[in-house]
Amino acid sequence: MKRSTIIDIVNTALAEEFELDAAALTPETHLRDDLNLDSLDYVDMVIVLEKAFRFKIEDKQQLVNIHTLGDVYNFIESMRDQGIVRQEDQERSA
Amino acid sequence: MRRERVVITGTGVVSAFGAGLDACMNGLFAGQSAVRAWSAPEHIRGLDCRVVAAVPALPPPSLPRDLRRGMSAMSHFAWLAAEETLAGLDAEARRSTGVAIGSTLGSPATLQLFFDEFLQSHDVSGIRSMVFFKVMGNTVASNISMACGCCGRQVAPCAACASGLQALGLGFEAIAAGRETRMLCGGADELHLLTLAAFDRLGAASHHADPLTASRPFDTHRNGIVCGEGAGLLLLENLEIARARNATIQGEIIGFATNSSFSGLAYPDADSVRLCMAAALDDAGLVPDKVTYINAHATSTEAGDMAEGTAIAQLFGASVPVSSLKGLLGHSLAASGPIETAACLSMWQRGLCLPTANLVNPDPRCGTLGHVIEPMPMPYGPVLKNSFGLGGCNASLLIQPYQEK
């Protein structure tokens, strides 16, 4: 699973959930300051990411340092590298 | 206890006639019915009602996502009504405004979504953050407080179909006592199978097939409620505050009472209804013969209309004009009391008292009443508005045209 595929899936999922312009999303985009997402939105963000990548984030403490979209991409990549997100599922989702 | 004068300076309605006070009042004054034929989906068994008074499709609320994400249909209706009610009120005035808005339930449609998913999966990890904000008992009051920037007290009375009128009464009491200066008050509800099924199984839903004549308050051939939905809101203000901003005063609230019936969960009794109306008269310092018109709750059920009619006959005799608007509007549950109160204001403005639609053969078991069966000149004097709810909750509100005194 390439990083570009991860970015596409994340951007598409978040754009749909939070009514965002997917084309305007960059790794530097700040979830709170730029997208106005709050703690309630973070709950839903986790749900849509779990659904998009077909995995469960068991330890929500892993998310406390996610502030930008780039952090999200990196987090999903780490899940991929740990084998928590399976390659074939990602490709099917994509 | 202080007793400030409380006036009505704004109205907003979403009804089965559509969005806006004018849509509703123009329909009512034209004698049109908002009731429509309805069929239950084929996979649903055991439901016999075939008519509803549903709000037509509306565009989504033009609000930022964070202000509408917690709104189900009932809050959407209420927001449209609130913006109509608050028109002309600036942000600073809104900040000092309290909110009292009731509904019979939190959003049943959202509850259904939750259980549809949960009963399939037994997994709650996918439950969205907004579910609880749509099903909590104060969902409408909280959503409207946020969306309209109202930072006064937030009250969400839950008294079944009396919720909206009780909210008006609670707002009146808060202002009269000097605790608040301005309150946005009323009720809202959304139509759902749960409500239709509940009234149907209780034998309280109309089984007439013709939408135009399905709701027949006080008529011998009535057989139940036509369930509806919508929102009705009024802006209540301390008289001096309203005058200071040159608000248009549409009427004055002069008395309110609410009580409970001990006769049973589903059966209103004439004694408690009479006591409630008498207490509202006492609150206003009026004797019964000063009341010039009664806008009845009268939902077209056998038991409810009998209890209310009997109580009115006992307290007022047959000389006071009485009508119910539910023959045309159906029953919009918590929204009904405020919508019908707004209609009373329109009756003063238009000089025309609306009759009870479909009342052809008055049921003598409802007492001998001064039924309004044709439009007639509207008396320009005190009006009594009743609302009653399942669970034995009664509410009566007295309004009168504003006079400086």
CSV table of C-alpha atoms in Angstrom, one decimal, chain B residues 16 51-55 77 189-192 195-196 199 225-230 329-335:
chain,number,residue,atom,x,y,z
B,16,ALA,CA,-47.8,20.3,7.6
B,51,VAL,CA,-53.5,9.6,7.2
B,52,VAL,CA,-50.8,11.9,8.6
B,53,ALA,CA,-50.1,15.6,8.8
B,54,ALA,CA,-46.4,15.5,7.8
B,55,VAL,CA,-44.2,18.5,7.1
B,77,PHE,CA,-38.2,22.4,12.2
B,189,ASP,CA,-41.7,17.0,17.2
B,190,GLU,CA,-40.9,14.7,14.3
B,191,LEU,CA,-43.3,12.1,12.9
B,192,HIS,CA,-42.1,8.5,13.3
B,195,THR,CA,-45.7,7.6,17.5
B,196,LEU,CA,-48.1,6.4,14.9
B,199,PHE,CA,-51.5,6.0,19.2
B,225,ILE,CA,-55.9,11.6,16.2
B,226,VAL,CA,-54.2,12.4,12.9
B,227,CYS,CA,-50.6,12.3,13.9
B,228,GLY,CA,-48.4,15.1,12.7
B,229,GLU,CA,-45.2,17.0,13.3
B,230,GLY,CA,-43.7,20.5,13.1
B,329,LEU,CA,-53.8,20.7,11.1
B,330,GLY,CA,-53.9,17.2,12.5
B,331,HIS,CA,-52.0,16.9,15.8
B,332,SER,CA,-48.4,18.1,15.7
B,333,LEU,CA,-47.9,16.8,19.3
B,334,ALA,CA,-45.6,19.2,21.3
B,335,ALA,CA,-45.8,21.8,18.5
